[in-house]
Amino acid sequence: MKRRTLIQAGIATLSIAGTRTWAQQNYPSRVIRLINPFPAGGTADVVGRKVAEMLTVRLGQPVIVENKAGANGAIGTAEVARAPADGYTLGIAIADSVISVASLVKKPGYDVRKDLTPLFQVMEGQMVLFANRQLGVKSLRELFQAARANPGKITFGSWGTGTAVHQIMVILERSAGVSFLHVPYKGAAPAFQDIVGNNINITAGPPALVAQYVQKGYAQPLAVQGAARSGLLPDVPTYKEQGVDAPLLQTTPWIGLVAPKGLPVEVQMRLVSALNDVCRTPDYEKFLNTSIGGARPTLKEPAPFARDIAVEFAMTNDLLRSMGVEPQ
């Protein structure tokens, strides 16, 4: 009896293992959910829907974007982390949802380094620091001079405490030994509205938006984040060119795809191959140029993507802790 039971158990185990192997080799065989942890209509949503559309063609199964916004991206990303690691639930990730969130949100429910598999970075953008024209500064040097003459009076608008613009301005304060007045908003749009209305002096935004503001006479660009200048604003120098050589200012805004930890190798390879193909197409590059001005495909596969996240995670959260930012 024992021998028969052992044989039956062995057959069952082999059957389960065989079924699992078959499922992985025949992936995908049903709809894939791509969770966007931010509101519909934002950059992550627009890029995610384009990638989903192109993945649908390459994978032969529908890839459907679901918006699960809230808590700085933590609500949707936590759902990805909790999902089965079978390739049928993926997530859109940006620095806010997988890096800053560790310091900005109490108990986000995941740690990108332990609970998620970085799959592929699909886009790299840029961020331009700019002032309203009435401030009368045209460079970081002039901004620092104005700040020294008016300590704590020049205002900057961020998209919330601890978010990217807040981090940038704290780095500048420490670099130049000056102080600015922080005005936190709930998102980027109200900050942009108030700089156009001359209610704040400084903020940052994507090159395409800043270029529009320059043409309309609203804005004066001051510095570009990253290692290179923007093709849309070629006369605007980087922070490093202006003497601010902070490693975090060499990073750039990005969008990538993540999956739950423990994704089978066969499934990961299938997804990475399809994403690589998407990001190499002229159609996708044209889409980023026209819809997300100043952005480009990055073709960053799992290993380098994970390394970059780890480095940026350490730098960003060290800065946020030193700023005394309290998780909400």
mmCIF file of C-alpha atoms in Angstrom:
data_model
loop_
_atom_site.group_PDB
_atom_site.id
_atom_site.type_symbol
_atom_site.label_atom_id
_atom_site.label_comp_id
_atom_site.label_asym_id
_atom_site.label_seq_id
_atom_site.Cartn_x
_atom_site.Cartn_y
_atom_site.Cartn_z
ATOM 1 C CA MET A 1 0.000 0.000 0.000
ATOM 2 C CA LYS A 2 2.792 2.379 0.957
ATOM 3 C CA ARG A 3 4.628 1.553 -2.263
ATOM 4 C CA ARG A 4 1.497 2.258 -4.336
ATOM 5 C CA THR A 5 0.915 5.562 -2.471
ATOM 6 C CA LEU A 6 4.495 6.649 -3.110
ATOM 7 C CA ILE A 7 4.192 5.781 -6.786
ATOM 8 C CA GLN A 8 0.919 7.707 -7.067
ATOM 9 C CA ALA A 9 2.452 10.713 -5.289
ATOM 10 C CA GLY A 10 5.422 10.602 -7.627
ATOM 11 C CA ILE A 11 3.172 10.476 -10.684
ATOM 12 C CA ALA A 12 1.147 13.420 -9.348
ATOM 13 C CA THR A 13 4.320 15.437 -8.740
ATOM 14 C CA LEU A 14 5.603 14.719 -12.232
ATOM 15 C CA SER A 15 2.199 15.611 -13.664
ATOM 16 C CA ILE A 16 2.153 18.979 -11.868
ATOM 17 C CA ALA A 17 5.731 19.718 -12.901
ATOM 18 C CA GLY A 18 4.941 18.741 -16.477
ATOM 19 C CA THR A 19 1.858 20.943 -16.554
ATOM 20 C CA ARG A 20 3.863 23.871 -15.179
ATOM 21 C CA THR A 21 6.616 23.354 -17.770
ATOM 22 C CA TRP A 22 4.045 23.130 -20.563
ATOM 23 C CA ALA A 23 2.399 26.361 -19.359
ATOM 24 C CA GLN A 24 5.733 28.178 -19.316
ATOM 25 C CA GLN A 25 6.712 26.924 -22.760
ATOM 26 C CA ASN A 26 3.319 27.927 -24.182
ATOM 27 C CA TYR A 27 3.281 31.353 -22.551
ATOM 28 C CA PRO A 28 1.209 33.402 -23.046
ATOM 29 C CA SER A 29 -2.045 31.512 -23.459
ATOM 30 C CA ARG A 30 -4.440 34.159 -22.080
ATOM 31 C CA VAL A 31 -4.855 37.873 -21.342
ATOM 32 C CA ILE A 32 -1.953 39.694 -19.648
ATOM 33 C CA ARG A 33 -2.730 42.490 -17.174
ATOM 34 C CA LEU A 34 -0.413 45.513 -17.212
ATOM 35 C CA ILE A 35 -1.092 47.534 -14.061
ATOM 36 C CA ASN A 36 -0.430 51.276 -14.221
ATOM 37 C CA PRO A 37 -0.154 52.577 -10.638
ATOM 38 C CA PHE A 38 -0.820 56.169 -11.720
ATOM 39 C CA PRO A 39 -3.876 58.035 -13.077
ATOM 40 C CA ALA A 40 -5.077 57.642 -16.652
ATOM 41 C CA GLY A 41 -3.737 60.193 -19.113
ATOM 42 C CA GLY A 42 -0.320 60.677 -17.506
ATOM 43 C CA THR A 43 2.991 59.857 -19.170
ATOM 44 C CA ALA A 44 3.187 56.374 -17.596
ATOM 45 C CA ASP A 45 -0.324 55.613 -18.836
ATOM 46 C CA VAL A 46 0.298 56.898 -22.376
ATOM 47 C CA VAL A 47 3.574 54.986 -22.732
ATOM 48 C CA GLY A 48 2.124 51.883 -21.068
ATOM 49 C CA ARG A 49 -0.803 51.747 -23.479
ATOM 50 C CA LYS A 50 1.495 52.049 -26.491
ATOM 51 C CA VAL A 51 3.750 49.283 -25.178
ATOM 52 C CA ALA A 52 0.688 47.114 -24.405
ATOM 53 C CA GLU A 53 -0.653 47.611 -27.923
ATOM 54 C CA MET A 54 2.672 46.587 -29.469
ATOM 55 C CA LEU A 55 3.159 43.648 -27.083
ATOM 56 C CA THR A 56 -0.300 42.333 -27.994
ATOM 57 C CA VAL A 57 0.842 41.939 -31.600
ATOM 58 C CA ARG A 58 4.121 40.261 -30.661
ATOM 59 C CA LEU A 59 2.795 37.922 -27.964
ATOM 60 C CA GLY A 60 -0.422 36.933 -29.709
ATOM 61 C CA GLN A 61 -2.539 37.599 -26.610
ATOM 62 C CA PRO A 62 -4.219 40.814 -25.407
ATOM 63 C CA VAL A 63 -2.189 42.978 -23.029
ATOM 64 C CA ILE A 64 -4.691 45.118 -21.119
ATOM 65 C CA VAL A 65 -3.733 48.218 -19.103
ATOM 66 C CA GLU A 66 -5.490 48.570 -15.738
ATOM 67 C CA ASN A 67 -5.173 51.838 -13.788
ATOM 68 C CA LYS A 68 -4.786 51.314 -10.024
ATOM 69 C CA ALA A 69 -3.621 54.733 -8.826
ATOM 70 C CA GLY A 70 -2.883 55.986 -5.324
ATOM 71 C CA ALA A 71 -0.249 56.348 -2.593
ATOM 72 C CA ASN A 72 2.539 57.477 -4.920
ATOM 73 C CA GLY A 73 2.124 54.355 -7.032
ATOM 74 C CA ALA A 74 2.177 51.980 -4.056
ATOM 75 C CA ILE A 75 -1.377 50.627 -4.412
ATOM 76 C CA GLY A 76 -0.988 49.316 -7.956
ATOM 77 C CA THR A 77 2.626 48.206 -7.530
ATOM 78 C CA ALA A 78 1.785 46.260 -4.360
ATOM 79 C CA GLU A 79 -0.862 44.385 -6.353
ATOM 80 C CA VAL A 80 1.819 43.402 -8.877
ATOM 81 C CA ALA A 81 4.134 42.231 -6.088
ATOM 82 C CA ARG A 82 1.355 40.049 -4.600
ATOM 83 C CA ALA A 83 0.320 38.489 -7.917
ATOM 84 C CA PRO A 84 1.344 34.965 -8.993
ATOM 85 C CA ALA A 85 4.741 34.959 -10.703
ATOM 86 C CA ASP A 86 3.380 33.508 -13.937
ATOM 87 C CA GLY A 87 3.757 36.442 -16.345
ATOM 88 C CA TYR A 88 0.062 37.303 -16.470
ATOM 89 C CA THR A 89 0.342 40.324 -14.159
ATOM 90 C CA LEU A 90 2.951 42.961 -14.966
ATOM 91 C CA GLY A 91 3.393 46.516 -13.744
ATOM 92 C CA ILE A 92 4.455 49.877 -15.100
ATOM 93 C CA ALA A 93 7.199 51.353 -12.930
ATOM 94 C CA ILE A 94 8.805 54.766 -12.539
ATOM 95 C CA ALA A 95 11.224 56.020 -9.893
ATOM 96 C CA ASP A 96 8.390 57.323 -7.684
ATOM 97 C CA SER A 97 6.631 53.943 -7.501
ATOM 98 C CA VAL A 98 9.637 51.694 -6.858
ATOM 99 C CA ILE A 99 12.341 53.978 -5.404
ATOM 100 C CA SER A 100 11.080 57.120 -3.622
ATOM 101 C CA VAL A 101 8.063 55.209 -2.323
ATOM 102 C CA ALA A 102 10.267 53.492 0.269
ATOM 103 C CA SER A 103 10.665 56.826 2.080
ATOM 104 C CA LEU A 104 7.403 58.540 1.130
ATOM 105 C CA VAL A 105 4.782 55.880 1.945
ATOM 106 C CA LYS A 106 4.328 54.052 5.241
ATOM 107 C CA LYS A 107 4.370 50.298 4.634
ATOM 108 C CA PRO A 108 4.033 50.370 0.823
ATOM 109 C CA GLY A 109 3.713 46.580 0.871
ATOM 110 C CA TYR A 110 6.786 45.752 -1.207
ATOM 111 C CA ASP A 111 10.491 46.400 -1.674
ATOM 112 C CA VAL A 112 11.579 46.570 -5.312
ATOM 113 C CA ARG A 113 14.859 44.856 -4.420
ATOM 114 C CA LYS A 114 13.118 41.820 -2.891
ATOM 115 C CA ASP A 115 9.561 41.565 -4.181
ATOM 116 C CA LEU A 116 9.713 42.572 -7.858
ATOM 117 C CA THR A 117 11.549 41.473 -10.996
ATOM 118 C CA PRO A 118 12.744 44.418 -13.122
ATOM 119 C CA LEU A 119 11.960 43.313 -16.678
ATOM 120 C CA PHE A 120 12.834 46.091 -19.084
ATOM 121 C CA GLN A 121 13.305 49.844 -19.139
ATOM 122 C CA VAL A 122 11.284 51.067 -22.115
ATOM 123 C CA MET A 123 11.845 54.834 -21.978
ATOM 124 C CA GLU A 124 14.227 57.471 -20.730
ATOM 125 C CA GLY A 125 13.187 61.115 -20.538
ATOM 126 C CA GLN A 126 14.647 64.360 -19.251
ATOM 127 C CA MET A 127 13.706 66.992 -16.701
ATOM 128 C CA VAL A 128 14.377 70.705 -17.164
ATOM 129 C CA LEU A 129 14.557 73.164 -14.271
ATOM 130 C CA PHE A 130 12.959 76.463 -15.258
ATOM 131 C CA ALA A 131 11.963 79.827 -13.797
ATOM 132 C CA ASN A 132 9.184 82.211 -14.646
ATOM 133 C CA ARG A 133 10.477 85.114 -16.716
ATOM 134 C CA GLN A 134 9.681 87.683 -14.046
ATOM 135 C CA LEU A 135 12.320 86.233 -11.725
ATOM 136 C CA GLY A 136 14.925 87.555 -14.166
ATOM 137 C CA VAL A 137 17.527 84.766 -13.916
ATOM 138 C CA LYS A 138 18.989 82.885 -16.888
ATOM 139 C CA SER A 139 21.366 80.343 -15.326
ATOM 140 C CA LEU A 140 22.064 78.470 -12.109
ATOM 141 C CA ARG A 141 24.763 81.010 -11.238
ATOM 142 C CA GLU A 142 22.249 83.846 -11.495
ATOM 143 C CA LEU A 143 19.681 81.817 -9.532
ATOM 144 C CA PHE A 144 22.177 81.270 -6.719
ATOM 145 C CA GLN A 145 23.064 84.968 -6.698
ATOM 146 C CA ALA A 146 19.381 85.880 -6.420
ATOM 147 C CA ALA A 147 18.896 83.326 -3.626
ATOM 148 C CA ARG A 148 21.813 84.756 -1.643
ATOM 149 C CA ALA A 149 20.337 88.230 -1.983
ATOM 150 C CA ASN A 150 16.873 86.962 -0.961
ATOM 151 C CA PRO A 151 17.392 84.005 1.403
ATOM 152 C CA GLY A 152 14.319 81.804 1.771
ATOM 153 C CA LYS A 153 12.180 84.009 -0.461
ATOM 154 C CA ILE A 154 12.536 82.476 -3.934
ATOM 155 C CA THR A 155 9.792 79.864 -4.220
ATOM 156 C CA PHE A 156 9.820 76.510 -5.965
ATOM 157 C CA GLY A 157 6.850 74.276 -6.633
ATOM 158 C CA SER A 158 7.203 70.500 -6.289
ATOM 159 C CA TRP A 159 4.742 67.719 -7.105
ATOM 160 C CA GLY A 160 4.608 66.829 -3.419
ATOM 161 C CA THR A 161 7.009 66.585 -0.492
ATOM 162 C CA GLY A 162 9.973 64.376 -1.340
ATOM 163 C CA THR A 163 9.187 64.124 -5.060
ATOM 164 C CA ALA A 164 11.711 64.785 -7.834
ATOM 165 C CA VAL A 165 11.605 68.610 -7.899
ATOM 166 C CA HIS A 166 11.920 68.774 -4.107
ATOM 167 C CA GLN A 167 14.972 66.499 -4.286
ATOM 168 C CA ILE A 168 16.555 68.617 -7.034
ATOM 169 C CA MET A 169 16.118 71.868 -5.132
ATOM 170 C CA VAL A 170 17.546 70.452 -1.894
ATOM 171 C CA ILE A 171 20.614 69.277 -3.825
ATOM 172 C CA LEU A 172 20.986 72.802 -5.248
ATOM 173 C CA GLU A 173 20.550 74.394 -1.811
ATOM 174 C CA ARG A 174 23.290 72.208 -0.369
ATOM 175 C CA SER A 175 25.575 72.660 -3.352
ATOM 176 C CA ALA A 176 25.403 76.469 -3.334
ATOM 177 C CA GLY A 177 24.751 77.121 0.352
ATOM 178 C CA VAL A 178 21.456 78.897 -0.327
ATOM 179 C CA SER A 179 17.833 78.441 0.728
ATOM 180 C CA PHE A 180 14.572 78.423 -1.231
ATOM 181 C CA LEU A 181 10.942 78.331 -0.098
ATOM 182 C CA HIS A 182 9.234 75.012 -0.852
ATOM 183 C CA VAL A 183 5.622 75.044 -2.092
ATOM 184 C CA PRO A 184 4.384 71.427 -2.400
ATOM 185 C CA TYR A 185 1.470 70.678 -4.744
ATOM 186 C CA LYS A 186 -0.621 67.568 -5.306
ATOM 187 C CA GLY A 187 0.866 66.690 -8.682
ATOM 188 C CA ALA A 188 2.639 68.516 -11.486
ATOM 189 C CA ALA A 189 -0.289 70.270 -13.198
ATOM 190 C CA PRO A 190 -1.064 72.808 -10.433
ATOM 191 C CA ALA A 191 2.631 73.685 -10.125
ATOM 192 C CA PHE A 192 2.770 74.377 -13.864
ATOM 193 C CA GLN A 193 -0.363 76.518 -13.637
ATOM 194 C CA ASP A 194 1.084 78.573 -10.802
ATOM 195 C CA ILE A 195 4.417 79.207 -12.470
ATOM 196 C CA VAL A 196 2.587 80.482 -15.563
ATOM 197 C CA GLY A 197 0.472 82.653 -13.241
ATOM 198 C CA ASN A 198 3.635 83.937 -11.517
ATOM 199 C CA ASN A 199 2.584 82.514 -8.147
ATOM 200 C CA ILE A 200 5.843 80.562 -7.790
ATOM 201 C CA ASN A 201 9.316 81.193 -9.186
ATOM 202 C CA ILE A 202 10.822 77.784 -10.013
ATOM 203 C CA THR A 203 9.780 74.255 -10.938
ATOM 204 C CA ALA A 204 10.840 71.511 -13.359
ATOM 205 C CA GLY A 205 9.153 69.703 -16.218
ATOM 206 C CA PRO A 206 9.690 67.706 -19.417
ATOM 207 C CA PRO A 207 11.551 69.430 -22.283
ATOM 208 C CA ALA A 208 8.512 69.536 -24.600
ATOM 209 C CA LEU A 209 6.428 71.436 -22.045
ATOM 210 C CA VAL A 210 9.256 73.808 -21.139
ATOM 211 C CA ALA A 211 9.928 74.510 -24.835
ATOM 212 C CA GLN A 212 6.253 75.500 -25.243
ATOM 213 C CA TYR A 213 6.467 77.814 -22.240
ATOM 214 C CA VAL A 214 9.625 79.396 -23.637
ATOM 215 C CA GLN A 215 7.915 80.064 -26.985
ATOM 216 C CA LYS A 216 4.980 81.708 -25.190
ATOM 217 C CA GLY A 217 7.273 83.857 -23.073
ATOM 218 C CA TYR A 218 6.367 82.219 -19.763
ATOM 219 C CA ALA A 219 9.596 80.472 -18.847
ATOM 220 C CA GLN A 220 13.370 80.670 -18.719
ATOM 221 C CA PRO A 221 15.049 77.232 -18.731
ATOM 222 C CA LEU A 222 17.981 76.949 -16.326
ATOM 223 C CA ALA A 223 19.385 73.391 -16.336
ATOM 224 C CA VAL A 224 18.847 69.923 -17.808
ATOM 225 C CA GLN A 225 18.968 66.771 -15.692
ATOM 226 C CA GLY A 226 21.095 63.936 -17.046
ATOM 227 C CA ALA A 227 24.419 63.496 -18.801
ATOM 228 C CA ALA A 228 23.466 65.286 -22.039
ATOM 229 C CA ARG A 229 21.572 68.362 -23.162
ATOM 230 C CA SER A 230 18.056 68.133 -24.545
ATOM 231 C CA GLY A 231 17.582 68.070 -28.300
ATOM 232 C CA LEU A 232 14.519 70.294 -27.815
ATOM 233 C CA LEU A 233 16.482 72.876 -25.799
ATOM 234 C CA PRO A 234 20.061 72.514 -27.056
ATOM 235 C CA ASP A 235 21.259 75.817 -25.590
ATOM 236 C CA VAL A 236 20.370 74.842 -22.021
ATOM 237 C CA PRO A 237 23.366 73.322 -20.179
ATOM 238 C CA THR A 238 23.246 70.366 -17.807
ATOM 239 C CA TYR A 239 23.724 70.753 -14.061
ATOM 240 C CA LYS A 240 27.228 69.311 -14.345
ATOM 241 C CA GLU A 241 28.178 71.835 -17.027
ATOM 242 C CA GLN A 242 27.230 74.554 -14.538
ATOM 243 C CA GLY A 243 29.329 73.132 -11.717
ATOM 244 C CA VAL A 244 26.730 71.035 -9.847
ATOM 245 C CA ASP A 245 28.190 67.535 -10.093
ATOM 246 C CA ALA A 246 25.695 65.573 -7.980
ATOM 247 C CA PRO A 247 25.271 61.895 -9.020
ATOM 248 C CA LEU A 248 21.492 61.996 -8.576
ATOM 249 C CA LEU A 249 21.291 64.849 -11.092
ATOM 250 C CA GLN A 250 22.987 62.594 -13.653
ATOM 251 C CA THR A 251 20.026 60.215 -13.522
ATOM 252 C CA THR A 252 17.016 60.765 -15.756
ATOM 253 C CA PRO A 253 13.282 60.051 -15.469
ATOM 254 C CA TRP A 254 12.446 56.587 -16.808
ATOM 255 C CA ILE A 255 9.596 54.143 -17.335
ATOM 256 C CA GLY A 256 9.959 50.379 -17.168
ATOM 257 C CA LEU A 257 8.046 47.147 -16.689
ATOM 258 C CA VAL A 258 8.268 44.958 -13.598
ATOM 259 C CA ALA A 259 6.856 41.561 -12.612
ATOM 260 C CA PRO A 260 6.403 39.652 -9.348
ATOM 261 C CA LYS A 261 9.549 38.072 -7.915
ATOM 262 C CA GLY A 262 10.222 34.501 -9.011
ATOM 263 C CA LEU A 263 9.160 34.848 -12.637
ATOM 264 C CA PRO A 264 10.092 31.634 -14.517
ATOM 265 C CA VAL A 265 13.120 32.040 -16.773
ATOM 266 C CA GLU A 266 11.232 30.947 -19.904
ATOM 267 C CA VAL A 267 8.500 33.524 -19.293
ATOM 268 C CA GLN A 268 10.995 36.278 -18.542
ATOM 269 C CA MET A 269 12.936 35.522 -21.728
ATOM 270 C CA ARG A 270 9.736 35.642 -23.799
ATOM 271 C CA LEU A 271 8.744 39.019 -22.354
ATOM 272 C CA VAL A 272 12.224 40.526 -22.645
ATOM 273 C CA SER A 273 12.496 39.409 -26.268
ATOM 274 C CA ALA A 274 9.130 40.989 -27.110
ATOM 275 C CA LEU A 275 9.949 44.222 -25.250
ATOM 276 C CA ASN A 276 13.321 44.437 -26.967
ATOM 277 C CA ASP A 277 11.566 44.122 -30.300
ATOM 278 C CA VAL A 278 9.020 46.816 -29.362
ATOM 279 C CA CYS A 279 11.687 49.300 -28.303
ATOM 280 C CA ARG A 280 13.741 48.786 -31.473
ATOM 281 C CA THR A 281 10.907 49.637 -33.861
ATOM 282 C CA PRO A 282 10.916 53.018 -35.655
ATOM 283 C CA ASP A 283 7.203 53.302 -34.812
ATOM 284 C CA TYR A 284 7.903 53.256 -31.067
ATOM 285 C CA GLU A 285 10.797 55.710 -31.355
ATOM 286 C CA LYS A 286 8.602 58.043 -33.417
ATOM 287 C CA PHE A 287 5.825 57.727 -30.831
ATOM 288 C CA LEU A 288 8.167 58.796 -28.016
ATOM 289 C CA ASN A 289 9.448 61.717 -30.093
ATOM 290 C CA THR A 290 6.015 63.034 -30.964
ATOM 291 C CA SER A 291 3.934 62.108 -27.904
ATOM 292 C CA ILE A 292 6.565 62.339 -25.150
ATOM 293 C CA GLY A 293 8.846 65.066 -26.505
ATOM 294 C CA GLY A 294 12.492 64.600 -25.608
ATOM 295 C CA ALA A 295 12.105 60.920 -24.640
ATOM 296 C CA ARG A 296 13.838 57.942 -26.237
ATOM 297 C CA PRO A 297 13.763 54.139 -25.979
ATOM 298 C CA THR A 298 16.480 52.781 -23.700
ATOM 299 C CA LEU A 299 16.601 49.005 -24.386
ATOM 300 C CA LYS A 300 17.680 48.230 -20.825
ATOM 301 C CA GLU A 301 17.289 44.516 -20.051
ATOM 302 C CA PRO A 302 16.767 42.928 -16.594
ATOM 303 C CA ALA A 303 20.341 42.856 -15.234
ATOM 304 C CA PRO A 304 21.385 46.465 -16.033
ATOM 305 C CA PHE A 305 17.879 47.699 -15.209
ATOM 306 C CA ALA A 306 18.047 46.051 -11.765
ATOM 307 C CA ARG A 307 21.557 47.442 -11.143
ATOM 308 C CA ASP A 308 20.445 50.974 -12.004
ATOM 309 C CA ILE A 309 17.413 50.673 -9.729
ATOM 310 C CA ALA A 310 19.629 49.509 -6.842
ATOM 311 C CA VAL A 311 22.041 52.442 -7.265
ATOM 312 C CA GLU A 312 19.259 55.015 -7.629
ATOM 313 C CA PHE A 313 17.366 53.460 -4.697
ATOM 314 C CA ALA A 314 20.344 53.982 -2.384
ATOM 315 C CA MET A 315 21.064 57.559 -3.539
ATOM 316 C CA THR A 316 17.447 58.711 -3.469
ATOM 317 C CA ASN A 317 16.483 57.239 -0.116
ATOM 318 C CA ASP A 318 19.712 58.430 1.519
ATOM 319 C CA LEU A 319 18.820 61.944 0.338
ATOM 320 C CA LEU A 320 15.198 61.689 1.499
ATOM 321 C CA ARG A 321 16.262 60.466 4.938
ATOM 322 C CA SER A 322 18.735 63.337 5.236
ATOM 323 C CA MET A 323 15.904 65.734 4.303
ATOM 324 C CA GLY A 324 13.846 64.428 7.203
ATOM 325 C CA VAL A 325 10.949 63.445 4.945
ATOM 326 C CA GLU A 326 8.313 61.567 6.929
ATOM 327 C CA PRO A 327 6.436 58.743 5.163
ATOM 328 C CA GLN A 328 2.709 59.406 4.906
#
